[in-house]
């Protein structure tokens, strides 16, 4: 059993912080990746963004939409991982199990982005998605088993 608490003296929290920072950085990079497609193609999301571009109406582009959807998917999965992971760390989980879960989640999100952005055929992307999803579910169930979610309201 690891030392519990949100301190770098707790090896589980130390590893969680590193993997959480990695996937949060990847999520931030997706903003830049989306802009990388938007700006040269002059594809923006609001009418006022078109001032000076020579375009008068909102247009779409398949690459911009792909990058935007990948970024949206990160927001929908990485933020829950960070919040659930913090609760999980507070339960004092087994060090090896916790580190494995953090690594699997980070790898699944990185591979999901590769599969999405480089259009790798299914089921690659869906397998990556569900791998990360089930890591979050496992952490919730383990937290519940360690009584952190058994609080009387």
mmCIF file of N, CA, C and O in Angstrom, residues 6 23 25 31 41 62 67 75 96 100 102 107-108 117-119 122 135 140 146 150:
data_model
loop_
_atom_site.group_PDB
_atom_site.id
_atom_site.type_symbol
_atom_site.label_atom_id
_atom_site.label_comp_id
_atom_site.label_asym_id
_atom_site.label_seq_id
_atom_site.Cartn_x
_atom_site.Cartn_y
_atom_site.Cartn_z
ATOM 1 N N UNK A 6 -1.732 13.816 -1.459
ATOM 2 C CA UNK A 6 -1.312 14.514 -2.661
ATOM 3 C C UNK A 6 0.019 15.209 -2.395
ATOM 4 O O UNK A 6 0.095 16.422 -2.267
ATOM 5 N N UNK A 23 -0.731 13.795 -20.548
ATOM 6 C CA UNK A 23 -1.961 13.792 -21.351
ATOM 7 C C UNK A 23 -2.596 15.186 -21.417
ATOM 8 O O UNK A 23 -3.222 15.524 -22.421
ATOM 9 N N UNK A 25 -0.780 17.954 -21.540
ATOM 10 C CA UNK A 25 0.056 18.600 -22.559
ATOM 11 C C UNK A 25 -0.374 18.167 -23.950
ATOM 12 O O UNK A 25 -0.493 18.986 -24.864
ATOM 13 N N UNK A 31 -4.838 21.864 -29.599
ATOM 14 C CA UNK A 31 -5.292 23.211 -29.979
ATOM 15 C C UNK A 31 -4.406 23.769 -31.083
ATOM 16 O O UNK A 31 -4.886 24.338 -32.061
ATOM 17 N N UNK A 41 -5.786 27.392 -44.172
ATOM 18 C CA UNK A 41 -6.965 27.108 -45.005
ATOM 19 C C UNK A 41 -8.079 28.130 -44.792
ATOM 20 O O UNK A 41 -9.134 28.041 -45.416
ATOM 21 N N UNK A 62 -12.334 19.099 -43.998
ATOM 22 C CA UNK A 62 -12.298 17.791 -43.330
ATOM 23 C C UNK A 62 -11.119 17.621 -42.370
ATOM 24 O O UNK A 62 -11.270 16.992 -41.320
ATOM 25 N N UNK A 67 -9.195 17.262 -36.713
ATOM 26 C CA UNK A 67 -8.369 17.739 -35.590
ATOM 27 C C UNK A 67 -9.251 18.251 -34.457
ATOM 28 O O UNK A 67 -8.989 17.992 -33.276
ATOM 29 N N UNK A 75 -10.702 16.333 -24.555
ATOM 30 C CA UNK A 75 -11.337 17.077 -23.472
ATOM 31 C C UNK A 75 -12.342 16.213 -22.720
ATOM 32 O O UNK A 75 -12.455 16.298 -21.495
ATOM 33 N N UNK A 96 2.040 -0.632 -7.945
ATOM 34 C CA UNK A 96 2.212 -1.238 -9.274
ATOM 35 C C UNK A 96 0.923 -1.155 -10.098
ATOM 36 O O UNK A 96 0.971 -0.842 -11.301
ATOM 37 N N UNK A 100 0.480 1.102 -13.520
ATOM 38 C CA UNK A 100 0.033 0.424 -14.738
ATOM 39 C C UNK A 100 -1.193 1.127 -15.324
ATOM 40 O O UNK A 100 -1.253 1.388 -16.536
ATOM 41 N N UNK A 102 -2.136 4.270 -14.948
ATOM 42 C CA UNK A 102 -1.744 5.585 -15.479
ATOM 43 C C UNK A 102 -1.029 5.436 -16.822
ATOM 44 O O UNK A 102 -1.284 6.193 -17.760
ATOM 45 N N UNK A 107 -0.899 5.925 -22.712
ATOM 46 C CA UNK A 107 -0.602 5.278 -23.997
ATOM 47 C C UNK A 107 -1.852 5.214 -24.869
ATOM 48 O O UNK A 107 -1.780 5.472 -26.085
ATOM 49 N N UNK A 108 -2.997 4.906 -24.268
ATOM 50 C CA UNK A 108 -4.229 4.800 -25.058
ATOM 51 C C UNK A 108 -4.604 6.142 -25.667
ATOM 52 O O UNK A 108 -5.060 6.203 -26.814
ATOM 53 N N UNK A 117 -5.633 11.115 -36.154
ATOM 54 C CA UNK A 117 -5.045 12.127 -37.038
ATOM 55 C C UNK A 117 -4.408 11.532 -38.293
ATOM 56 O O UNK A 117 -4.303 12.207 -39.312
ATOM 57 N N UNK A 118 -3.981 10.291 -38.218
ATOM 58 C CA UNK A 118 -3.363 9.659 -39.386
ATOM 59 C C UNK A 118 -4.303 8.658 -40.055
ATOM 60 O O UNK A 118 -3.882 7.858 -40.886
ATOM 61 N N UNK A 119 -5.577 8.729 -39.696
ATOM 62 C CA UNK A 119 -6.669 7.960 -40.298
ATOM 63 C C UNK A 119 -6.324 6.470 -40.402
ATOM 64 O O UNK A 119 -6.410 5.854 -41.465
ATOM 65 N N UNK A 122 -10.407 1.639 -38.477
ATOM 66 C CA UNK A 122 -11.008 1.037 -37.294
ATOM 67 C C UNK A 122 -10.733 -0.458 -37.332
ATOM 68 O O UNK A 122 -10.562 -1.005 -38.406
ATOM 69 N N UNK A 135 -9.977 2.288 -18.095
ATOM 70 C CA UNK A 135 -9.058 2.669 -17.022
ATOM 71 C C UNK A 135 -9.795 3.596 -16.053
ATOM 72 O O UNK A 135 -9.705 3.423 -14.828
ATOM 73 N N UNK A 140 -12.539 4.304 -10.754
ATOM 74 C CA UNK A 140 -13.745 4.629 -9.977
ATOM 75 C C UNK A 140 -14.133 3.435 -9.104
ATOM 76 O O UNK A 140 -14.411 3.590 -7.913
ATOM 77 N N UNK A 146 -12.401 1.230 -1.916
ATOM 78 C CA UNK A 146 -11.598 1.769 -0.817
ATOM 79 C C UNK A 146 -12.369 2.812 -0.010
ATOM 80 O O UNK A 146 -11.795 3.600 0.716
ATOM 81 N N UNK A 150 -18.049 6.066 -0.580
ATOM 82 C CA UNK A 150 -19.113 5.583 0.310
ATOM 83 C C UNK A 150 -19.437 6.603 1.413
ATOM 84 O O UNK A 150 -19.707 6.244 2.532
#
